[in-house]
XYZ file of C-alpha atoms in Angstrom:
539
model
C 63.669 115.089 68.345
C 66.536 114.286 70.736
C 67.044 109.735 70.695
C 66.651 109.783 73.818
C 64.568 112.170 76.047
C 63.764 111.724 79.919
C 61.921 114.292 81.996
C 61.412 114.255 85.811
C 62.223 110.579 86.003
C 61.102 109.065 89.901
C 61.733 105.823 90.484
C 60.549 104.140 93.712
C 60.631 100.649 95.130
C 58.199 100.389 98.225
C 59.924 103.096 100.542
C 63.277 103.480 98.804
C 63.324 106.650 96.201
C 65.887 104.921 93.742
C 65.926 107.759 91.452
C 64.617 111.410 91.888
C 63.797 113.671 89.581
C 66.115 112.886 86.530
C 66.222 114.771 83.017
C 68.698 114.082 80.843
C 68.807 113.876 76.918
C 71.368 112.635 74.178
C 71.054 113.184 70.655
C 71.375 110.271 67.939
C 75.204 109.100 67.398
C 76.279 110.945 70.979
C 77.344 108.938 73.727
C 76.493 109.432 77.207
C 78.204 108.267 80.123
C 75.823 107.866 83.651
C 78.733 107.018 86.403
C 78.350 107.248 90.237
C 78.785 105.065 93.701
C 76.732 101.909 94.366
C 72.941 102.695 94.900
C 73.638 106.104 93.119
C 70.256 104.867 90.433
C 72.357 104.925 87.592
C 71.339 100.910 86.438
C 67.828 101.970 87.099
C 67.649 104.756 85.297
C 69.106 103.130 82.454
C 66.454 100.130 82.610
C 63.607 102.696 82.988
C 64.624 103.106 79.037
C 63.434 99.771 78.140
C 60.581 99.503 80.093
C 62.252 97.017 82.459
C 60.919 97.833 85.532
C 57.118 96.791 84.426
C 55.663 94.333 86.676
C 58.026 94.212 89.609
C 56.046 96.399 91.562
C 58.627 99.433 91.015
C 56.866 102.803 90.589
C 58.027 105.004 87.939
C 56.635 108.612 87.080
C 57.747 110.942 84.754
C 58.602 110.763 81.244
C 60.768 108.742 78.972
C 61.093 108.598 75.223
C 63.022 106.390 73.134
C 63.653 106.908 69.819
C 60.084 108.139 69.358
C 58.655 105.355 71.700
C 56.585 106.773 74.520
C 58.243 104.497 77.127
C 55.868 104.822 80.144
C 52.623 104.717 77.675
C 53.349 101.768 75.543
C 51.651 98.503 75.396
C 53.865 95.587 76.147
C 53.498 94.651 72.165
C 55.406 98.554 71.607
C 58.026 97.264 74.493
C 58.616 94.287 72.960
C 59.282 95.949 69.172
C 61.593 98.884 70.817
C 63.340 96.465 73.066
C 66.712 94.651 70.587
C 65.437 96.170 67.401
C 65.263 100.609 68.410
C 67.069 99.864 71.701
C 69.026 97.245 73.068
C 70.934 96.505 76.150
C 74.406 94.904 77.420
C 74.106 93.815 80.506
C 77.313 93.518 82.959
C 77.488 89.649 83.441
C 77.229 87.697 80.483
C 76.916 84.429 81.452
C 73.936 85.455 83.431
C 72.344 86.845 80.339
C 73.240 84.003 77.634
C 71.298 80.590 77.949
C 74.235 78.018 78.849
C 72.266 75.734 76.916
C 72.219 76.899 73.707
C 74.701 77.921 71.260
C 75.780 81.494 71.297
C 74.723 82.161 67.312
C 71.278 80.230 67.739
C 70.733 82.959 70.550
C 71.486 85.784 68.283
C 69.699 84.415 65.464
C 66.784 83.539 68.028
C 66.649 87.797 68.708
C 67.085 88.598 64.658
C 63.975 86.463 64.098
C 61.743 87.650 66.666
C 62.646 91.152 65.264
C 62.531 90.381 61.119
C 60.786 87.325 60.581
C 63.825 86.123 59.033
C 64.101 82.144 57.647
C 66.891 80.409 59.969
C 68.979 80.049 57.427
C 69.403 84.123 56.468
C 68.890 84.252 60.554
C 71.970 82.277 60.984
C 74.232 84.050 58.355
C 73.778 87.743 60.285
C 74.832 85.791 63.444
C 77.879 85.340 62.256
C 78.003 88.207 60.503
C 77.455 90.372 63.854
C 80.295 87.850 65.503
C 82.545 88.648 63.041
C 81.763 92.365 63.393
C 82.637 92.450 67.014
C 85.875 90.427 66.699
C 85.142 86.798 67.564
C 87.728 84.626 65.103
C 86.922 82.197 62.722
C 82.955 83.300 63.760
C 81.154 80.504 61.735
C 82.971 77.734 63.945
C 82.257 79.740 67.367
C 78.697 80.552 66.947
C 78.560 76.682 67.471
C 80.041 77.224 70.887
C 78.216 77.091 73.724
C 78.751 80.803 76.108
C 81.211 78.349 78.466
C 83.248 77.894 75.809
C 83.742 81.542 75.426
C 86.603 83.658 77.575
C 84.786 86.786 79.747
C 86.020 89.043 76.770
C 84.118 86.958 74.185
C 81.005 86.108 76.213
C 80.380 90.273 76.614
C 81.684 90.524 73.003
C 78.670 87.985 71.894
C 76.416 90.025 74.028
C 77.424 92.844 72.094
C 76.876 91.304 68.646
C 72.897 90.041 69.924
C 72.361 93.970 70.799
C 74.082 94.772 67.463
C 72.147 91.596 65.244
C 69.175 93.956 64.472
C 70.610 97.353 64.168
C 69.400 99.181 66.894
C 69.440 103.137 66.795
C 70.666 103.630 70.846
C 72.684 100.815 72.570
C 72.737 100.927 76.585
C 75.536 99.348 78.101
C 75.174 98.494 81.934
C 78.762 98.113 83.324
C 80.055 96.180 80.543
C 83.548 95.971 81.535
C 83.417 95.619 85.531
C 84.869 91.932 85.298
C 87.402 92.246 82.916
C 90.886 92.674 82.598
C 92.465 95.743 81.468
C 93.324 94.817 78.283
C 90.148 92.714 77.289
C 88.270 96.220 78.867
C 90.208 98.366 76.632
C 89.275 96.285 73.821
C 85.587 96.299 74.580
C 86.088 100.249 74.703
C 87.202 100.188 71.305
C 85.137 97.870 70.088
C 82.065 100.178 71.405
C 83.534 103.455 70.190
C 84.620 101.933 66.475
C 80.700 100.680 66.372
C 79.512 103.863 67.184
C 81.421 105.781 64.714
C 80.727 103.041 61.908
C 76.972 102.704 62.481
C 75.794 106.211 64.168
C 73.539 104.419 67.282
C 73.951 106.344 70.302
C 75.569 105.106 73.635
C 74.526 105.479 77.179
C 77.442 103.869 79.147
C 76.410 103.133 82.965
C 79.937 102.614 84.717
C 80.998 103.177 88.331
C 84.353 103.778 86.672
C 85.232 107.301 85.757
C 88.294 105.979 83.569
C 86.166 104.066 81.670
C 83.945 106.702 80.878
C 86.620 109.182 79.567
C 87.582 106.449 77.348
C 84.132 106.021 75.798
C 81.736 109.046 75.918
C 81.175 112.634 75.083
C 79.320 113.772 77.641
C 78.756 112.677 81.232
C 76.272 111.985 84.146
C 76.843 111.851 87.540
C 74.762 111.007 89.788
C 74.841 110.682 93.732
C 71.681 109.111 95.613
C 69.337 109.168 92.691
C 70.010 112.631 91.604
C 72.053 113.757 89.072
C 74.613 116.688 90.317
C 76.760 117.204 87.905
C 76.580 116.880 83.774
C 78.654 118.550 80.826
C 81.327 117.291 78.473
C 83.730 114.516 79.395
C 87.024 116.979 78.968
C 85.111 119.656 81.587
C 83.782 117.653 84.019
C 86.355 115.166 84.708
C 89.415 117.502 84.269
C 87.775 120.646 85.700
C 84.660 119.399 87.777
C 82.568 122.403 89.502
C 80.527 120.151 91.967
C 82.117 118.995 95.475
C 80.640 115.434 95.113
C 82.170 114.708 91.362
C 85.326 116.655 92.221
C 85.309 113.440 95.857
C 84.688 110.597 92.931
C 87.561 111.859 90.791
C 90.102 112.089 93.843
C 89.105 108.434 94.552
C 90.278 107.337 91.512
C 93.587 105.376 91.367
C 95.933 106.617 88.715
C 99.400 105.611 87.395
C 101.655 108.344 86.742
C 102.893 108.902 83.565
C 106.624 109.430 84.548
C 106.709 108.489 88.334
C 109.224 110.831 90.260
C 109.399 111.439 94.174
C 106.445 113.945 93.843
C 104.615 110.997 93.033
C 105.932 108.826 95.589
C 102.990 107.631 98.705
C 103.679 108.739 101.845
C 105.454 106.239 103.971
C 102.835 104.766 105.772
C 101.144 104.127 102.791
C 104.132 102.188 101.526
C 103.951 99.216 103.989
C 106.752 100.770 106.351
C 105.381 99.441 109.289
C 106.898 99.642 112.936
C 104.890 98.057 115.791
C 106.080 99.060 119.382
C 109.014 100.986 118.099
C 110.609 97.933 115.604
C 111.548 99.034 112.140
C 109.361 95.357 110.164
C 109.643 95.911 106.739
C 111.989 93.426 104.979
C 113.272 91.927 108.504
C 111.880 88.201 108.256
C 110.638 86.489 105.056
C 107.219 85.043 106.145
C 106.776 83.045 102.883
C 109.022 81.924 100.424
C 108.087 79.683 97.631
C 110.763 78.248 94.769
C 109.793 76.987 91.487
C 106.531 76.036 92.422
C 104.353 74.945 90.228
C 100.443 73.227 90.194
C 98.837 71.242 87.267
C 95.638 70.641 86.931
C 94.176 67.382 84.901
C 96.145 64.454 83.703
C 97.571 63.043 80.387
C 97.257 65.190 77.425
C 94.384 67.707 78.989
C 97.210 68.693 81.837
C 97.212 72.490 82.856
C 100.007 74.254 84.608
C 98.231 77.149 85.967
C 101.727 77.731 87.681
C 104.851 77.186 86.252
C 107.678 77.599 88.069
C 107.497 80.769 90.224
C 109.837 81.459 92.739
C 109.119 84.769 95.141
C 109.439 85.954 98.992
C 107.017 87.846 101.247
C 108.361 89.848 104.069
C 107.388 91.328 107.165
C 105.121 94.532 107.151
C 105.714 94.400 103.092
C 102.393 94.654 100.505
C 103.103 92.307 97.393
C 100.885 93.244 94.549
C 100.394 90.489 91.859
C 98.993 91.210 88.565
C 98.068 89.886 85.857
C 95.126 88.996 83.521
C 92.557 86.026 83.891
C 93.997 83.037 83.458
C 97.557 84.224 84.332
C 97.370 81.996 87.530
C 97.613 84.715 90.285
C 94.862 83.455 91.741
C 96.210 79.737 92.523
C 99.225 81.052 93.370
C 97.376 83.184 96.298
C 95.542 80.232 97.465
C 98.950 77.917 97.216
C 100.306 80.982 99.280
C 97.903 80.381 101.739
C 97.532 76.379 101.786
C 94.344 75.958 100.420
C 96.310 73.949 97.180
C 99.709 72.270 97.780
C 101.839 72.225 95.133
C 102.427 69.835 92.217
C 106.474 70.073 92.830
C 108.801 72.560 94.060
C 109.529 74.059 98.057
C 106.743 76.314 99.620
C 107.386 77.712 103.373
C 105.490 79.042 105.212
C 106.666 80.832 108.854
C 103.409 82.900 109.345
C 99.956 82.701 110.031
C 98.027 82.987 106.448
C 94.538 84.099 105.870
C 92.442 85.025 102.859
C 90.187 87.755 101.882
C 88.159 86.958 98.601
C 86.558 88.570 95.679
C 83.226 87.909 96.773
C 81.925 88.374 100.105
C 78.971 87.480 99.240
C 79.578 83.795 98.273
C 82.027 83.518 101.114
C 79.771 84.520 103.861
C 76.861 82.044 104.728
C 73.813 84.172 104.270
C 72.134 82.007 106.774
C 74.562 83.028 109.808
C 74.717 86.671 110.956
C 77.706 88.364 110.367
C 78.807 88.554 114.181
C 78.426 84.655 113.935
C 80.983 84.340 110.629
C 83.820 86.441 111.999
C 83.444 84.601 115.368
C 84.365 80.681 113.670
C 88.103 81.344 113.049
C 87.993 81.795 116.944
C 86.017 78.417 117.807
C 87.685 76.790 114.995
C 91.211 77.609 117.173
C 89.441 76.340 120.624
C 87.997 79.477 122.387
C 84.408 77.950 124.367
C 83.832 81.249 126.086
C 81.052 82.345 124.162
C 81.125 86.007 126.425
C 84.855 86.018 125.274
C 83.897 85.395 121.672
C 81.285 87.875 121.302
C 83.695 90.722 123.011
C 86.676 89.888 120.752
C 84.427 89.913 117.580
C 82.530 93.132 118.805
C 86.394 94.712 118.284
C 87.219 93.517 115.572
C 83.763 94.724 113.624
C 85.132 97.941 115.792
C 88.229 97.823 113.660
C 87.274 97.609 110.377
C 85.142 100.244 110.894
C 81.837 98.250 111.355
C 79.389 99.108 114.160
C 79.662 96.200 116.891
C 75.560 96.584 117.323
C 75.558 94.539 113.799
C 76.528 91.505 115.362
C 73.342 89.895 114.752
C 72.846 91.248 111.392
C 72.844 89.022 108.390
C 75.164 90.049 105.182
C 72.272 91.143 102.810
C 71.374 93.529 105.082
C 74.811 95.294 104.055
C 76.606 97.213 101.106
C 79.213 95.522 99.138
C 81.913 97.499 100.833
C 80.913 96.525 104.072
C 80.639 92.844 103.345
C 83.873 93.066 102.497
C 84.787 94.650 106.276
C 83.170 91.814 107.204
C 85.619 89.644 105.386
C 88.717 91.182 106.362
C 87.238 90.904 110.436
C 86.876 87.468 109.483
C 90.791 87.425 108.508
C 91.856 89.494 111.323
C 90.417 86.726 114.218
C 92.691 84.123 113.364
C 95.768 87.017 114.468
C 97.427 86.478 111.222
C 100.747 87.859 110.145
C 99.927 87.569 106.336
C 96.988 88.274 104.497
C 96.079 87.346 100.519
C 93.252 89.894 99.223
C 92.216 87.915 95.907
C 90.780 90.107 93.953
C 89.251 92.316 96.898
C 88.097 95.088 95.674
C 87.359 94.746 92.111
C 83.506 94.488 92.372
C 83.625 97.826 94.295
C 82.637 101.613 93.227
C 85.876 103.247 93.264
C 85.029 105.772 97.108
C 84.321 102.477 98.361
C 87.770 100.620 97.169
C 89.288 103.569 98.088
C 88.214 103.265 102.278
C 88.569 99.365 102.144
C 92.379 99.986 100.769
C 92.696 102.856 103.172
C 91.875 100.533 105.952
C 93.910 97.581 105.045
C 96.715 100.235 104.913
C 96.432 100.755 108.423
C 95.852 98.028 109.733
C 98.909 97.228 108.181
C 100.259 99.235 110.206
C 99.204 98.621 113.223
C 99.454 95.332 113.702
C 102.711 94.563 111.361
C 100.735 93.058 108.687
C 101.975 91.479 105.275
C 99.483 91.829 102.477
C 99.748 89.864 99.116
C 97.345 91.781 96.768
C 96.139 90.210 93.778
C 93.890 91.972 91.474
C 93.779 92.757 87.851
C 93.370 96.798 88.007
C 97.230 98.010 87.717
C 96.491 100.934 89.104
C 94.876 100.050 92.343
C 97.755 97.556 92.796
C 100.629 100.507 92.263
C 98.681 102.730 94.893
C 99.041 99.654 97.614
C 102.438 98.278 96.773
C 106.191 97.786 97.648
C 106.815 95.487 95.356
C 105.025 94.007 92.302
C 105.187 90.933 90.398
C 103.369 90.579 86.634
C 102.083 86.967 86.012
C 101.546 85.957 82.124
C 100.649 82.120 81.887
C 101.807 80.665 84.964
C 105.067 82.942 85.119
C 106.126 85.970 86.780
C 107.370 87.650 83.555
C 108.476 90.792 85.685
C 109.445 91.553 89.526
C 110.651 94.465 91.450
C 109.812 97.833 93.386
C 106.329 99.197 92.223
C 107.947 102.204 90.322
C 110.741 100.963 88.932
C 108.132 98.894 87.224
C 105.872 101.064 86.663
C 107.725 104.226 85.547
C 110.550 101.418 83.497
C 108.927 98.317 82.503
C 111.417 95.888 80.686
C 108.876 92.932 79.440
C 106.661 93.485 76.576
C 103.815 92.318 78.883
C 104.006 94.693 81.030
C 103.993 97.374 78.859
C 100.924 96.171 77.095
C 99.635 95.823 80.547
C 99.981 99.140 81.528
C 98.578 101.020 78.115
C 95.561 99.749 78.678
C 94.907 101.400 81.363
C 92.142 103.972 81.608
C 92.989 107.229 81.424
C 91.246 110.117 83.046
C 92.202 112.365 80.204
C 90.208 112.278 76.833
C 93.107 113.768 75.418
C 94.959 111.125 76.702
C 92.536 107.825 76.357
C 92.226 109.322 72.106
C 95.890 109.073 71.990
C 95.992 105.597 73.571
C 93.182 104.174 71.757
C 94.914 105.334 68.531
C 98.428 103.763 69.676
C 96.229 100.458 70.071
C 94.923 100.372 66.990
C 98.080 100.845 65.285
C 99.788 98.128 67.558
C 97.284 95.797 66.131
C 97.258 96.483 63.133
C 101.024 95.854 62.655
């Protein structure tokens, strides 16, 4: 009998069919990877497993087994024993999953107990234990810590050591690496793939991420509006793929040459070379410049410099691409960019209008105003009364971004993620900048709907002479978009120049490290790289 077994799986909530008609299988120690778009019913497929869906008023027919658990027969006391002990789940936002309150190990130990009747004190000892098996240092003194205490990487790392505290044959992981950097993912990869191999539970990896999935599983799943289309090994179906829908995913998917060379090289207008009305832009007029700027946070002995000394220029028509991981202090340099922090000392100058697209549409659009009303305030906010003059210039600019001007009135949960972020960039666009600052703008996104939103800041780049600074931690997304790139590493730009001479040449260690741990689409390829890692630590 197959660990996991799933028959003519439906899945409906009210009107929407969420999932259609799904059979899949995977044996005990395979790994399975279930990738697809937004909305595809990947993540509810995968919490059909566990019974999740009980008593939210979803309907679910068909059959699922779970290591020899009749899923859609059990009693809630049969959920509860197959949920953390036969099965267990890693969900993709940690801090939403850990209790803030408590310390991490008293949370693990909490799950071991519920599962073994276990005294605290032998309860306590496997949390650790389980820390210490997923790579948390000096694990007795950090399963005191509370989950802020914890970095992303060690927050999903402690999620990963509850699903692992009471051995659990199958272990489903729900987008486990969507908010972290490449090197912290790559290190979750191996973590998962050197568990798997040690202990012989099976995997079923949800990801919207093909890369990520070549790195992890054997076989994979795709799926496309709650069916699946396309399934085989990882090596056939994302080097050879035989269905038109997987073969559109794949050709979405950023990649970084190994060797650039000019057959790799964008086409021009993909490059920022931007003309408006017949004038050459690029590199004609620095719009920003900012030298040896730095900003500090705190005072006395608990003082931060999240920026330390970086000196750089943004031209005309040019796309900057800053990278870096979490903490590197891209992200205050972008908003110092842009005004919204003044430095603590050095010269920044500004000779442009600024603007700012961010991560999160969702949290920077007021769910209580319709959209129409959001992308209209940068135009009251700059004096325009004419309310028949507001409503026609915002009706374009939803036009432009490829939004239908009938949605005026809509509100943003009434949209996809991709299209919030339209809505963001419209929201940019109304105060006529010349330079733009995507934070982070398309790193919650499934990788056809990064691909449009890049596609259209490229031309409106174009046509309107636009400067983009693009800050995000995905390497290659910022090497597909970029002129120039600068690599930030604690404050400091550790690297600068043209996107392939630092690409295809890198000079700083960082960078390097940056760059190899970077999905690969290849299985071939992500083996070889996981095996160069694990040599490069253990020297």
């Amino acid at each position: 009998m197959s660990l996991v077994e799933v028959s003519d799986l439906s899945i409906s909530f009210g009107d929407v069919r969420a999932v259609e008609k799904l059979s899949f299988s995977l044996e005990a120690g395979g790994a399975l990877g279930v990738v697809g778009e937004s909305g595809s019913g990947k993540s509810a497929s995968a919490y059909a497993l566990l019974g999740l869906h009980r008593g939210t008023g979803a309907r679910v027919d068909g059959s699922i087994r779970v290591a020899g658990v009749d899923v859609t027969a059990a009693d809630d006391a049969e959920l509860r024993a197959l949920r953390g002990a036969k099965a267990a789940m890693v969900f993709q936002d940690p801090l939403s999953s850990l209790d803030p309150y408590y310390a991490v190990g008293d949370q693990i130990a909490q799950v071991y107990r519920v599962h073994n009747r276990a005294s605290r004190r032998l309860a306590r000892a496997r949390a650790v234990e389980v820390l210490d098996r997923v790579g948390i240092p000096d694990a007795v003194r950090r399963s005191r810590s509370r989950p802020h205490e914890f970095s992303g990487g060690m927050r999903q790392r402690a999620l990963i050591a509850m699903a692992l505290a009471c051995e659990p044959q199958l272990l489903i992981a729900d987008e486990p690496t969507t908010a972290l950097d490449v090197t912290v993912q790559a290190q979750i990869l191996d973590l998962l793939h050197n568990l798997r191999r040690e202990t012989g539970m099976g995997l079923l990896l949800v990801t919207h991420d093909v890369g990520v999935a070549a790195e992890s599983v054997d076989e994979v799943l795709v799926m496309q509006s709650g069916r699946a289309v396309e399934r085989g090994p990882v090596g056939e179906v994302l080097v050879a793929p035989r269905e038109p829908y997987t073969q559109t995913l794949l050709a979405a998917v950023p990649r970084i040459p190994a060797r650039p060379a000019a057959s790799d090289e964008k086409p021009a207008a993909d490059r920022g070379e931007v003309s408006v009305n017949g004038e050459e832009l690029v590199g004609t007029e620095p719009l920003v410049e900012a030298v040896d700027v730095r900003q500090v946070f705190g005072r006395g002995k608990s003082t931060l410099a999240a920026v330390d000394g970086v000196s750089l220029t943004v031209r005309r028509g040019e796309t900057l691409g800053i990278v870096g991981e979490s903490g590197s202090g891209k992200t205050t340099l972008g908003r110092m960019l842009v005004g919204l922090l003044e430095p603590t000392s050095g010269r920044l100058t500004r000779r442009a209008r600024v603007q700012m697209v961010f991560q999160d549409p969702v949290s920077s659009l007021n769910p209580r105003r319709s959209i129409g009303e959001s992308v209209a305030d940068p135009l009251r906010a700059s004096g325009e009364r004419d309310e028949a003059v507001i409503r026609a210039r915002v009706r374009d600019l939803l036009k432009r971004v490829g939004l239908d001007p009938e949605q005026y009135d809509r509100y943003p949960h009434e949209f996809s993620g991709g299209q919030r972020q339209r809505v963001g960039i419209a929201r940019a666009l109304a105060a006529e900048p010349e330079l733009i600052v995507c934070d982070e703008a398309v790193s919650a996104l499934d990788v056809t709907t990064q691909a449009q939103v890049t596609a259209l800041l490229a031309q409106l780049q174009r046509e309107l002479g636009l400067a983009l600074v693009f800050i995000a931690h995905d390497l290659a997304v910022v090497r597909q978009v970029s002129d120039r790139v600068a690599v930030m590493r604690r404050g400091r730009i550790v690297e600068e120049g043209e996107v392939d001479q630092v690409y295809g040449d890198p000079r700083d260690p960082y960078t390097k490290q940056l760059l190899a741990a970077v999905p690969a689409l290849d299985p071939v390829l992500a083996a070889v790289r996981r095996a160069a890692r694990k040599e490069l630590a253990a020297a």
